[in-house]
PDB file of C-alpha atoms in Angstrom:
ATOM      1  CA  MET A 693     -13.734 -19.170 -57.315  1.00  0.00           C
ATOM      2  CA  CYS A 694     -10.750 -21.493 -57.605  1.00  0.00           C
ATOM      3  CA  GLY A 695      -8.357 -22.490 -60.365  1.00  0.00           C
ATOM      4  CA  ILE A 696      -7.198 -25.935 -61.451  1.00  0.00           C
ATOM      5  CA  ALA A 697      -4.391 -27.000 -63.789  1.00  0.00           C
ATOM      6  CA  GLY A 698      -2.802 -30.157 -65.130  1.00  0.00           C
ATOM      7  CA  ILE A 699       0.131 -31.101 -67.333  1.00  0.00           C
ATOM      8  CA  ILE A 700       1.513 -34.406 -68.617  1.00  0.00           C
ATOM      9  CA  HIS A 701       4.699 -35.061 -70.592  1.00  0.00           C
ATOM     10  CA  LEU A 702       4.045 -37.982 -72.923  1.00  0.00           C
ATOM     11  CA  ASP A 703       7.654 -38.597 -73.990  1.00  0.00           C
ATOM     12  CA  GLY A 704       9.604 -38.466 -70.713  1.00  0.00           C
ATOM     13  CA  PRO A 705      10.142 -36.382 -67.589  1.00  0.00           C
ATOM     14  CA  GLY A 706       9.970 -32.604 -67.552  1.00  0.00           C
ATOM     15  CA  ASP A 707      10.225 -29.758 -65.072  1.00  0.00           C
ATOM     16  CA  VAL A 708       6.691 -30.291 -63.768  1.00  0.00           C
ATOM     17  CA  GLY A 709       7.365 -28.489 -60.483  1.00  0.00           C
ATOM     18  CA  ARG A 710       8.434 -25.281 -62.205  1.00  0.00           C
ATOM     19  CA  GLU A 711       5.743 -25.610 -64.886  1.00  0.00           C
ATOM     20  CA  MET A 712       2.924 -26.112 -62.388  1.00  0.00           C
ATOM     21  CA  THR A 713       4.107 -23.117 -60.356  1.00  0.00           C
ATOM     22  CA  LYS A 714       3.908 -20.898 -63.454  1.00  0.00           C
ATOM     23  CA  MET A 715       0.442 -22.201 -64.285  1.00  0.00           C
ATOM     24  CA  LEU A 716      -0.907 -21.726 -60.775  1.00  0.00           C
ATOM     25  CA  GLN A 717       0.732 -18.350 -60.222  1.00  0.00           C
ATOM     26  CA  SER A 718      -0.915 -17.048 -63.407  1.00  0.00           C
ATOM     27  CA  MET A 719      -4.279 -17.865 -61.782  1.00  0.00           C
ATOM     28  CA  LYS A 720      -3.502 -16.312 -58.396  1.00  0.00           C
ATOM     29  CA  HIS A 721      -6.514 -14.003 -58.811  1.00  0.00           C
ATOM     30  CA  ARG A 722      -8.774 -17.096 -58.753  1.00  0.00           C
ATOM     31  CA  GLY A 723      -7.493 -18.263 -55.365  1.00  0.00           C
ATOM     32  CA  PRO A 724      -4.890 -16.460 -53.250  1.00  0.00           C
ATOM     33  CA  ASP A 725      -5.506 -18.374 -49.993  1.00  0.00           C
ATOM     34  CA  SER A 726      -3.613 -21.595 -50.694  1.00  0.00           C
ATOM     35  CA  ALA A 727      -1.836 -23.471 -53.461  1.00  0.00           C
ATOM     36  CA  GLY A 728      -1.408 -27.203 -53.859  1.00  0.00           C
ATOM     37  CA  TYR A 729       0.458 -29.652 -56.062  1.00  0.00           C
ATOM     38  CA  ALA A 730       0.181 -33.370 -56.856  1.00  0.00           C
ATOM     39  CA  LEU A 731       3.518 -34.158 -58.505  1.00  0.00           C
ATOM     40  CA  TYR A 732       4.535 -37.454 -60.090  1.00  0.00           C
ATOM     41  CA  GLY A 733       8.174 -38.425 -60.336  1.00  0.00           C
ATOM     42  CA  GLU A 734       9.466 -41.617 -61.902  1.00  0.00           C
ATOM     43  CA  PRO A 735       7.970 -44.628 -60.030  1.00  0.00           C
ATOM     44  CA  LYS A 736      10.222 -45.849 -57.216  1.00  0.00           C
ATOM     45  CA  ASP A 737      10.632 -49.273 -55.637  1.00  0.00           C
ATOM     46  CA  HIS A 738       9.984 -47.679 -52.237  1.00  0.00           C
ATOM     47  CA  LEU A 739       7.057 -45.628 -50.926  1.00  0.00           C
ATOM     48  CA  VAL A 740       7.046 -41.864 -50.428  1.00  0.00           C
ATOM     49  CA  MET A 741       4.781 -40.405 -47.756  1.00  0.00           C
ATOM     50  CA  ARG A 742       4.114 -36.695 -47.333  1.00  0.00           C
ATOM     51  CA  PHE A 743       2.601 -35.770 -43.970  1.00  0.00           C
ATOM     52  CA  LYS A 744       2.127 -32.832 -41.640  1.00  0.00           C
ATOM     53  CA  LEU A 745       2.112 -32.658 -37.862  1.00  0.00           C
ATOM     54  CA  ALA A 746       0.560 -29.217 -37.412  1.00  0.00           C
ATOM     55  CA  ASP A 747      -1.115 -26.444 -39.356  1.00  0.00           C
ATOM     56  CA  PRO A 748       0.449 -23.033 -40.038  1.00  0.00           C
ATOM     57  CA  ASN A 749      -2.463 -21.488 -38.106  1.00  0.00           C
ATOM     58  CA  ASP A 750      -1.570 -23.428 -34.950  1.00  0.00           C
ATOM     59  CA  THR A 751      -0.229 -21.399 -32.086  1.00  0.00           C
ATOM     60  CA  SER A 752       3.520 -21.867 -31.728  1.00  0.00           C
ATOM     61  CA  ASP A 753       3.876 -22.027 -27.954  1.00  0.00           C
ATOM     62  CA  PHE A 754       7.174 -22.473 -26.096  1.00  0.00           C
ATOM     63  CA  ASP A 755       7.508 -26.207 -26.704  1.00  0.00           C
ATOM     64  CA  PHE A 756       6.040 -26.277 -30.222  1.00  0.00           C
ATOM     65  CA  SER A 757       9.254 -27.425 -31.918  1.00  0.00           C
ATOM     66  CA  GLU A 758      10.008 -30.051 -29.265  1.00  0.00           C
ATOM     67  CA  ARG A 759       6.458 -31.405 -29.526  1.00  0.00           C
ATOM     68  CA  LEU A 760       6.686 -31.743 -33.288  1.00  0.00           C
ATOM     69  CA  GLU A 761      10.061 -33.456 -33.015  1.00  0.00           C
ATOM     70  CA  ARG A 762       8.580 -35.984 -30.576  1.00  0.00           C
ATOM     71  CA  SER A 763       5.721 -36.593 -33.019  1.00  0.00           C
ATOM     72  CA  ARG A 764       8.158 -36.965 -35.934  1.00  0.00           C
ATOM     73  CA  ARG A 765      10.101 -39.593 -33.998  1.00  0.00           C
ATOM     74  CA  GLU A 766       6.800 -41.333 -33.169  1.00  0.00           C
ATOM     75  CA  VAL A 767       5.895 -41.484 -36.886  1.00  0.00           C
ATOM     76  CA  GLU A 768       9.252 -43.116 -37.625  1.00  0.00           C
ATOM     77  CA  SER A 769       8.780 -45.514 -34.704  1.00  0.00           C
ATOM     78  CA  ARG A 770       5.271 -46.531 -35.811  1.00  0.00           C
ATOM     79  CA  LEU A 771       6.414 -47.118 -39.387  1.00  0.00           C
ATOM     80  CA  SER A 772       9.048 -49.519 -38.053  1.00  0.00           C
ATOM     81  CA  LYS A 773       6.577 -51.232 -35.694  1.00  0.00           C
ATOM     82  CA  ILE A 774       4.129 -51.937 -38.522  1.00  0.00           C
ATOM     83  CA  GLY A 775       6.875 -53.535 -40.594  1.00  0.00           C
ATOM     84  CA  ALA A 776       8.230 -50.739 -42.788  1.00  0.00           C
ATOM     85  CA  SER A 777      11.938 -50.317 -43.392  1.00  0.00           C
ATOM     86  CA  VAL A 778      12.488 -46.571 -43.074  1.00  0.00           C
ATOM     87  CA  ASP A 779      15.139 -45.063 -45.340  1.00  0.00           C
ATOM     88  CA  ARG A 780      14.726 -41.422 -44.303  1.00  0.00           C
ATOM     89  CA  VAL A 781      12.374 -38.831 -42.818  1.00  0.00           C
ATOM     90  CA  ASP A 782      13.084 -35.219 -43.782  1.00  0.00           C
ATOM     91  CA  GLY A 783      11.543 -31.990 -42.581  1.00  0.00           C
ATOM     92  CA  GLU A 784      10.150 -29.945 -45.494  1.00  0.00           C
ATOM     93  CA  SER A 785       8.862 -27.030 -43.421  1.00  0.00           C
ATOM     94  CA  ALA A 786       8.290 -26.244 -39.747  1.00  0.00           C
ATOM     95  CA  TYR A 787       5.383 -28.736 -39.710  1.00  0.00           C
ATOM     96  CA  ALA A 788       5.506 -30.798 -42.954  1.00  0.00           C
ATOM     97  CA  TYR A 789       7.655 -33.872 -43.635  1.00  0.00           C
ATOM     98  CA  ARG A 790       8.628 -36.351 -46.360  1.00  0.00           C
ATOM     99  CA  ALA A 791       9.399 -40.004 -45.574  1.00  0.00           C
ATOM    100  CA  GLU A 792      10.833 -42.751 -47.785  1.00  0.00           C
ATOM    101  CA  PHE A 793      10.390 -46.365 -46.713  1.00  0.00           C
ATOM    102  CA  ARG A 794       9.842 -49.917 -47.951  1.00  0.00           C
ATOM    103  CA  TYR A 795       6.641 -51.710 -47.053  1.00  0.00           C
ATOM    104  CA  GLU A 796       4.788 -54.663 -48.567  1.00  0.00           C
ATOM    105  CA  GLY A 797       1.570 -54.531 -46.506  1.00  0.00           C
ATOM    106  CA  GLU A 798      -1.740 -52.754 -47.026  1.00  0.00           C
ATOM    107  CA  LEU A 799      -1.623 -48.968 -46.893  1.00  0.00           C
ATOM    108  CA  LYS A 800      -4.818 -48.401 -44.899  1.00  0.00           C
ATOM    109  CA  PRO A 801      -3.601 -49.801 -41.550  1.00  0.00           C
ATOM    110  CA  LEU A 802      -0.295 -48.021 -42.013  1.00  0.00           C
ATOM    111  CA  ALA A 803      -1.958 -44.661 -42.712  1.00  0.00           C
ATOM    112  CA  ASP A 804      -4.444 -45.152 -39.869  1.00  0.00           C
ATOM    113  CA  TYR A 805      -1.666 -46.038 -37.407  1.00  0.00           C
ATOM    114  CA  VAL A 806       0.394 -42.995 -38.334  1.00  0.00           C
ATOM    115  CA  GLU A 807      -2.592 -40.633 -38.326  1.00  0.00           C
ATOM    116  CA  ASN A 808      -3.527 -41.778 -34.823  1.00  0.00           C
ATOM    117  CA  ILE A 809      -0.678 -39.551 -33.646  1.00  0.00           C
ATOM    118  CA  PRO A 810      -2.289 -36.249 -32.511  1.00  0.00           C
ATOM    119  CA  GLY A 811      -2.066 -33.590 -35.229  1.00  0.00           C
ATOM    120  CA  CYS A 812      -0.777 -35.968 -37.887  1.00  0.00           C
ATOM    121  CA  GLU A 813      -2.305 -36.022 -41.388  1.00  0.00           C
ATOM    122  CA  VAL A 814      -0.975 -38.106 -44.271  1.00  0.00           C
ATOM    123  CA  LEU A 815      -1.149 -35.879 -47.355  1.00  0.00           C
ATOM    124  CA  SER A 816      -0.094 -38.511 -49.886  1.00  0.00           C
ATOM    125  CA  LEU A 817       1.282 -42.020 -50.079  1.00  0.00           C
ATOM    126  CA  GLY A 818       2.542 -43.858 -53.123  1.00  0.00           C
ATOM    127  CA  HIS A 819       5.435 -44.888 -55.321  1.00  0.00           C
ATOM    128  CA  SER A 820       5.435 -41.724 -57.443  1.00  0.00           C
ATOM    129  CA  LEU A 821       2.820 -39.300 -56.036  1.00  0.00           C
ATOM    130  CA  GLU A 822       3.869 -36.423 -53.785  1.00  0.00           C
ATOM    131  CA  ILE A 823       1.254 -33.911 -52.619  1.00  0.00           C
ATOM    132  CA  VAL A 824       2.468 -30.555 -51.361  1.00  0.00           C
ATOM    133  CA  LYS A 825       0.016 -27.867 -50.244  1.00  0.00           C
ATOM    134  CA  ASP A 826       0.189 -24.875 -47.987  1.00  0.00           C
ATOM    135  CA  LEU A 827      -1.098 -21.365 -47.437  1.00  0.00           C
ATOM    136  CA  GLY A 828      -0.185 -18.565 -49.828  1.00  0.00           C
ATOM    137  CA  ASP A 829       0.221 -18.316 -53.579  1.00  0.00           C
ATOM    138  CA  ALA A 830       2.104 -20.758 -55.797  1.00  0.00           C
ATOM    139  CA  ASN A 831       5.384 -18.844 -55.731  1.00  0.00           C
ATOM    140  CA  THR A 832       5.297 -18.849 -51.928  1.00  0.00           C
ATOM    141  CA  VAL A 833       4.573 -22.573 -51.651  1.00  0.00           C
ATOM    142  CA  ALA A 834       7.066 -23.526 -54.382  1.00  0.00           C
ATOM    143  CA  GLY A 835       9.798 -21.521 -52.692  1.00  0.00           C
ATOM    144  CA  GLN A 836       9.020 -22.972 -49.268  1.00  0.00           C
ATOM    145  CA  TYR A 837       9.176 -26.588 -50.530  1.00  0.00           C
ATOM    146  CA  LYS A 838      11.780 -26.065 -53.314  1.00  0.00           C
ATOM    147  CA  LEU A 839       9.369 -27.388 -55.944  1.00  0.00           C
ATOM    148  CA  ASP A 840      11.058 -25.739 -58.923  1.00  0.00           C
ATOM    149  CA  ALA A 841      13.647 -28.534 -58.805  1.00  0.00           C
ATOM    150  CA  PHE A 842      11.023 -31.300 -59.016  1.00  0.00           C
ATOM    151  CA  ARG A 843      11.240 -33.272 -62.268  1.00  0.00           C
ATOM    152  CA  GLY A 844       8.521 -35.695 -63.212  1.00  0.00           C
ATOM    153  CA  THR A 845       6.059 -36.844 -65.842  1.00  0.00           C
ATOM    154  CA  HIS A 846       2.774 -35.235 -64.814  1.00  0.00           C
ATOM    155  CA  ALA A 847       1.126 -33.023 -62.235  1.00  0.00           C
ATOM    156  CA  ILE A 848      -2.078 -31.296 -61.222  1.00  0.00           C
ATOM    157  CA  GLY A 849      -2.496 -28.201 -59.092  1.00  0.00           C
ATOM    158  CA  HIS A 850      -5.036 -25.951 -57.444  1.00  0.00           C
ATOM    159  CA  VAL A 851      -5.304 -22.384 -56.178  1.00  0.00           C
ATOM    160  CA  ARG A 852      -8.002 -21.856 -53.595  1.00  0.00           C
ATOM    161  CA  MET A 853     -10.216 -18.997 -52.527  1.00  0.00           C
ATOM    162  CA  ALA A 854     -11.782 -20.116 -49.252  1.00  0.00           C
ATOM    163  CA  THR A 855     -15.486 -19.218 -49.419  1.00  0.00           C
ATOM    164  CA  GLU A 856     -17.155 -21.789 -47.159  1.00  0.00           C
ATOM    165  CA  SER A 857     -14.427 -23.024 -44.802  1.00  0.00           C
ATOM    166  CA  ASP A 858     -11.282 -21.934 -42.995  1.00  0.00           C
ATOM    167  CA  VAL A 859      -8.038 -20.983 -44.684  1.00  0.00           C
ATOM    168  CA  ASP A 860      -5.979 -24.004 -43.671  1.00  0.00           C
ATOM    169  CA  ILE A 861      -4.125 -26.950 -45.198  1.00  0.00           C
ATOM    170  CA  ALA A 862      -7.045 -29.340 -44.591  1.00  0.00           C
ATOM    171  CA  GLY A 863      -9.145 -27.283 -46.998  1.00  0.00           C
ATOM    172  CA  ALA A 864      -6.432 -27.012 -49.631  1.00  0.00           C
ATOM    173  CA  HIS A 865      -6.383 -29.230 -52.710  1.00  0.00           C
ATOM    174  CA  PRO A 866      -5.233 -31.666 -54.144  1.00  0.00           C
ATOM    175  CA  TYR A 867      -6.637 -34.600 -52.186  1.00  0.00           C
ATOM    176  CA  TRP A 868      -5.040 -38.001 -51.956  1.00  0.00           C
ATOM    177  CA  ALA A 869      -7.548 -40.857 -52.400  1.00  0.00           C
ATOM    178  CA  TYR A 870      -6.973 -42.479 -49.006  1.00  0.00           C
ATOM    179  CA  PRO A 871      -6.008 -45.296 -48.687  1.00  0.00           C
ATOM    180  CA  PHE A 872      -5.238 -45.972 -52.362  1.00  0.00           C
ATOM    181  CA  SER A 873      -1.713 -45.502 -53.675  1.00  0.00           C
ATOM    182  CA  ASP A 874      -0.895 -42.756 -56.181  1.00  0.00           C
ATOM    183  CA  VAL A 875      -4.389 -41.317 -56.883  1.00  0.00           C
ATOM    184  CA  ALA A 876      -5.203 -37.618 -56.437  1.00  0.00           C
ATOM    185  CA  VAL A 877      -7.865 -35.124 -57.564  1.00  0.00           C
ATOM    186  CA  VAL A 878      -8.381 -31.378 -57.940  1.00  0.00           C
ATOM    187  CA  HIS A 879     -11.832 -30.010 -58.571  1.00  0.00           C
ATOM    188  CA  ASN A 880     -13.651 -26.803 -59.391  1.00  0.00           C
ATOM    189  CA  GLY A 881     -17.342 -26.726 -58.600  1.00  0.00           C
ATOM    190  CA  GLN A 882     -19.718 -28.348 -56.158  1.00  0.00           C
ATOM    191  CA  LEU A 883     -21.281 -31.775 -55.626  1.00  0.00           C
ATOM    192  CA  THR A 884     -24.928 -31.561 -54.610  1.00  0.00           C
ATOM    193  CA  ASN A 885     -25.106 -35.204 -53.427  1.00  0.00           C
ATOM    194  CA  TYR A 886     -21.918 -34.852 -51.331  1.00  0.00           C
ATOM    195  CA  HIS A 887     -23.468 -36.097 -48.060  1.00  0.00           C
ATOM    196  CA  GLN A 888     -25.033 -39.146 -49.699  1.00  0.00           C
ATOM    197  CA  TRP A 889     -21.707 -40.250 -51.165  1.00  0.00           C
ATOM    198  CA  ARG A 890     -19.742 -39.404 -48.031  1.00  0.00           C
ATOM    199  CA  ARG A 891     -21.989 -41.604 -45.892  1.00  0.00           C
ATOM    200  CA  ARG A 892     -21.794 -44.394 -48.458  1.00  0.00           C
ATOM    201  CA  LEU A 893     -17.977 -44.283 -48.645  1.00  0.00           C
ATOM    202  CA  GLU A 894     -17.612 -43.989 -44.868  1.00  0.00           C
ATOM    203  CA  ARG A 895     -19.700 -47.147 -44.478  1.00  0.00           C
ATOM    204  CA  SER A 896     -17.104 -48.800 -46.735  1.00  0.00           C
ATOM    205  CA  GLY A 897     -14.396 -47.861 -44.231  1.00  0.00           C
ATOM    206  CA  HIS A 898     -12.966 -44.721 -45.788  1.00  0.00           C
ATOM    207  CA  ARG A 899     -12.013 -41.683 -43.722  1.00  0.00           C
ATOM    208  CA  PHE A 900     -12.076 -38.068 -44.819  1.00  0.00           C
ATOM    209  CA  GLN A 901      -9.779 -35.338 -43.570  1.00  0.00           C
ATOM    210  CA  SER A 902     -11.912 -32.452 -44.770  1.00  0.00           C
ATOM    211  CA  GLU A 903     -15.447 -31.344 -45.596  1.00  0.00           C
ATOM    212  CA  CYS A 904     -14.394 -30.790 -49.212  1.00  0.00           C
ATOM    213  CA  ASP A 905     -16.309 -32.586 -51.967  1.00  0.00           C
ATOM    214  CA  SER A 906     -13.108 -33.046 -53.983  1.00  0.00           C
ATOM    215  CA  GLU A 907     -12.043 -35.670 -51.468  1.00  0.00           C
ATOM    216  CA  ILE A 908     -15.237 -37.590 -52.293  1.00  0.00           C
ATOM    217  CA  ILE A 909     -14.345 -37.652 -56.001  1.00  0.00           C
ATOM    218  CA  ALA A 910     -10.827 -38.933 -55.267  1.00  0.00           C
ATOM    219  CA  VAL A 911     -11.981 -41.825 -53.092  1.00  0.00           C
ATOM    220  CA  TYR A 912     -14.919 -42.622 -55.407  1.00  0.00           C
ATOM    221  CA  LEU A 913     -12.569 -43.006 -58.394  1.00  0.00           C
ATOM    222  CA  ALA A 914      -9.876 -44.907 -56.505  1.00  0.00           C
ATOM    223  CA  GLU A 915     -12.418 -47.380 -55.155  1.00  0.00           C
ATOM    224  CA  ARG A 916     -13.600 -48.171 -58.682  1.00  0.00           C
ATOM    225  CA  LEU A 917     -10.049 -48.495 -59.959  1.00  0.00           C
ATOM    226  CA  ALA A 918      -9.440 -50.993 -57.156  1.00  0.00           C
ATOM    227  CA  ASP A 919     -12.524 -52.886 -58.385  1.00  0.00           C
ATOM    228  CA  GLY A 920     -10.848 -53.292 -61.764  1.00  0.00           C
ATOM    229  CA  LEU A 921     -12.421 -50.502 -63.823  1.00  0.00           C
ATOM    230  CA  SER A 922     -10.250 -48.497 -66.192  1.00  0.00           C
ATOM    231  CA  LEU A 923      -9.715 -44.854 -65.293  1.00  0.00           C
ATOM    232  CA  GLU A 924     -11.828 -43.712 -68.242  1.00  0.00           C
ATOM    233  CA  THR A 925     -14.709 -46.032 -67.324  1.00  0.00           C
ATOM    234  CA  ALA A 926     -14.570 -44.960 -63.671  1.00  0.00           C
ATOM    235  CA  MET A 927     -14.679 -41.306 -64.695  1.00  0.00           C
ATOM    236  CA  LYS A 928     -17.627 -41.851 -67.030  1.00  0.00           C
ATOM    237  CA  GLN A 929     -19.458 -43.650 -64.244  1.00  0.00           C
ATOM    238  CA  SER A 930     -18.744 -40.705 -61.926  1.00  0.00           C
ATOM    239  CA  LEU A 931     -20.688 -38.425 -64.258  1.00  0.00           C
ATOM    240  CA  GLU A 932     -23.724 -40.652 -63.756  1.00  0.00           C
ATOM    241  CA  ASP A 933     -23.371 -40.953 -59.969  1.00  0.00           C
ATOM    242  CA  LEU A 934     -22.099 -37.537 -58.854  1.00  0.00           C
ATOM    243  CA  ASP A 935     -24.544 -34.629 -59.116  1.00  0.00           C
ATOM    244  CA  GLY A 936     -23.610 -30.986 -59.320  1.00  0.00           C
ATOM    245  CA  VAL A 937     -21.729 -28.482 -61.420  1.00  0.00           C
ATOM    246  CA  PHE A 938     -18.069 -29.382 -61.650  1.00  0.00           C
ATOM    247  CA  THR A 939     -14.921 -29.966 -63.619  1.00  0.00           C
ATOM    248  CA  TYR A 940     -12.257 -32.200 -62.135  1.00  0.00           C
ATOM    249  CA  LEU A 941      -8.767 -33.494 -62.923  1.00  0.00           C
ATOM    250  CA  VAL A 942      -7.529 -36.849 -61.674  1.00  0.00           C
ATOM    251  CA  VAL A 943      -4.032 -38.309 -61.738  1.00  0.00           C
ATOM    252  CA  THR A 944      -2.780 -41.850 -61.252  1.00  0.00           C
ATOM    253  CA  GLU A 945       0.715 -43.292 -61.432  1.00  0.00           C
ATOM    254  CA  ASP A 946       0.744 -43.130 -65.236  1.00  0.00           C
ATOM    255  CA  SER A 947      -2.301 -41.106 -66.359  1.00  0.00           C
ATOM    256  CA  LEU A 948      -4.011 -37.721 -66.257  1.00  0.00           C
ATOM    257  CA  GLY A 949      -7.757 -37.419 -66.826  1.00  0.00           C
ATOM    258  CA  MET A 950     -10.371 -34.660 -66.990  1.00  0.00           C
ATOM    259  CA  ALA A 951     -14.148 -34.740 -66.698  1.00  0.00           C
ATOM    260  CA  LYS A 952     -16.870 -32.127 -67.066  1.00  0.00           C
ATOM    261  CA  ASP A 953     -20.411 -32.535 -65.839  1.00  0.00           C
ATOM    262  CA  GLU A 954     -23.334 -32.283 -68.215  1.00  0.00           C
ATOM    263  CA  MET A 955     -23.764 -28.557 -67.589  1.00  0.00           C
ATOM    264  CA  ALA A 956     -20.099 -27.779 -68.402  1.00  0.00           C
ATOM    265  CA  ALA A 957     -20.450 -24.513 -66.500  1.00  0.00           C
ATOM    266  CA  LYS A 958     -17.015 -24.666 -64.864  1.00  0.00           C
ATOM    267  CA  PRO A 959     -14.299 -23.525 -67.280  1.00  0.00           C
ATOM    268  CA  LEU A 960     -11.470 -25.633 -68.632  1.00  0.00           C
ATOM    269  CA  VAL A 961      -9.174 -24.919 -71.570  1.00  0.00           C
ATOM    270  CA  LEU A 962      -7.077 -27.636 -73.183  1.00  0.00           C
ATOM    271  CA  HIS A 963      -3.988 -27.777 -75.377  1.00  0.00           C
ATOM    272  CA  GLN A 964      -2.974 -31.146 -76.771  1.00  0.00           C
ATOM    273  CA  ALA A 965       0.225 -31.915 -78.689  1.00  0.00           C
ATOM    274  CA  ASP A 966       2.122 -35.113 -79.509  1.00  0.00           C
ATOM    275  CA  ASN A 967       4.458 -34.770 -76.549  1.00  0.00           C
ATOM    276  CA  LEU A 968       2.529 -32.708 -74.011  1.00  0.00           C
ATOM    277  CA  VAL A 969      -0.984 -31.964 -72.782  1.00  0.00           C
ATOM    278  CA  ALA A 970      -1.750 -28.913 -70.657  1.00  0.00           C
ATOM    279  CA  LEU A 971      -5.136 -27.851 -69.321  1.00  0.00           C
ATOM    280  CA  ALA A 972      -6.361 -25.230 -66.881  1.00  0.00           C
ATOM    281  CA  SER A 973      -9.270 -23.084 -65.783  1.00  0.00           C
ATOM    282  CA  GLU A 974      -7.853 -20.219 -67.841  1.00  0.00           C
ATOM    283  CA  GLU A 975      -5.843 -20.126 -71.057  1.00  0.00           C
ATOM    284  CA  SER A 976      -3.385 -17.744 -69.374  1.00  0.00           C
ATOM    285  CA  ALA A 977      -2.128 -20.699 -67.317  1.00  0.00           C
ATOM    286  CA  ILE A 978      -1.302 -22.679 -70.465  1.00  0.00           C
ATOM    287  CA  ARG A 979       0.344 -19.609 -71.987  1.00  0.00           C
ATOM    288  CA  ALA A 980       2.518 -19.339 -68.888  1.00  0.00           C
ATOM    289  CA  VAL A 981       4.375 -22.524 -69.929  1.00  0.00           C
ATOM    290  CA  LEU A 982       3.725 -22.479 -73.704  1.00  0.00           C
ATOM    291  CA  PRO A 983       4.139 -18.846 -74.796  1.00  0.00           C
ATOM    292  CA  GLN A 984       4.386 -19.748 -78.499  1.00  0.00           C
ATOM    293  CA  GLU A 985       1.399 -19.830 -80.834  1.00  0.00           C
ATOM    294  CA  ILE A 986      -0.703 -22.879 -79.910  1.00  0.00           C
ATOM    295  CA  ASP A 987      -4.192 -24.205 -80.474  1.00  0.00           C
ATOM    296  CA  SER A 988      -6.516 -24.665 -77.531  1.00  0.00           C
ATOM    297  CA  TYR A 989     -10.174 -25.547 -77.072  1.00  0.00           C
ATOM    298  CA  ASP A 990     -12.836 -26.064 -74.429  1.00  0.00           C
ATOM    299  CA  PRO A 991     -13.867 -29.689 -73.830  1.00  0.00           C
ATOM    300  CA  TYR A 992     -17.568 -30.376 -74.310  1.00  0.00           C
ATOM    301  CA  GLU A 993     -20.185 -31.046 -71.652  1.00  0.00           C
ATOM    302  CA  LYS A 994     -20.096 -34.536 -70.125  1.00  0.00           C
ATOM    303  CA  GLU A 995     -16.731 -35.156 -71.797  1.00  0.00           C
ATOM    304  CA  VAL A 996     -14.107 -37.471 -70.317  1.00  0.00           C
ATOM    305  CA  LEU A 997     -10.527 -37.478 -71.607  1.00  0.00           C
ATOM    306  CA  VAL A 998      -7.555 -39.540 -70.399  1.00  0.00           C
ATOM    307  CA  TRP A 999      -3.896 -39.364 -71.391  1.00  0.00           C
ATOM    308  CA  SER A1000      -1.306 -41.946 -70.375  1.00  0.00           C
ATOM    309  CA  ARG A1001       2.432 -41.583 -70.633  1.00  0.00           C
TER     310      ARG A1001
END
C-alpha cells in the first residue's frame, strides 16, 4: 500500500513544499519507508539538476566523505566538458546535491555522461522540476531538505511501503521521465505488461534506474509528448496500452494530470476549485491543507483529467 498526492495553484505560486508535506504526512500509515516530492517552481532560464552520489544504506567507511567530494567535483567537471556553464553545485544532504547550470544541448548525453560516474543517479533535470526523495516519512524528508520553504505552482508526492523491493532511494517515487525535461510521475497500483513496455522503451534507447513500473509510465508519457501529443491525449492512450490496476498522477512544466484504469480499484479523491486543485489517495490528505468545508469526489473509471496553470 502506498499513497499519492498532487496539488496545483491555478492563479500563481503557493507554498507547495509545505502543502505537500502536510498531505504526505497525513498518509504516513500508507507508506512509512520513504517519501518523495516532484516540486515545480517558476520556470528558470537555466537548468536545475538534482542528483545523488550514494544511498543512505551505503556503508560509510573511512573515506566516504572524501570519495563523494571527488565524485561531486567530477560531476561539475563533466558538466563543463560537455558544454554546460555551471552556476553552482550545492550539497543538500550527505549524498544528495542540487546543480544549476546553462546548457543548450540535448539532455540525454548530458545525463548519461554524468551518470557514468560510479554511484551517480540523476533524480531530475529541467527548468522548473525538482525531485527530492529519501528514506523516512514526509516530515523527516522535508526537514532534511528544507522543503517547507519551497514555493511553486504545482507538485506531486508519494509515500511508499516497500513490499517487493528494497527500502532505498532507487525504489522511491516520484520518477523523472529520463531524458525528457520537466516530466515526472507517481503511481499507485501495478502494471501487468511492465516487461513488455520496458523492453520496448529500452530498444528506443531509454534507461531505467529501478524495477518500478511507475518509471515506465513516466517515460511512456514523455515519449508521446515529445512526438507532439497533448498531455491529455497521451494519458488517454496510456489507458489503452498499459494493462493493470492503477491510478497515476503526472506533472509537466505547466500541468498536472490524473488517470485511472478501467477498474478504478486504486483510490483517489479530488477537490477542485477556481484557484486550486488537490487530489490524493485519501481525503484526509486534502483536509490537511484545506481544513474548511469543501466538496470532494472520486473520479470515475478510465477517467483522465488535466489542469494547467
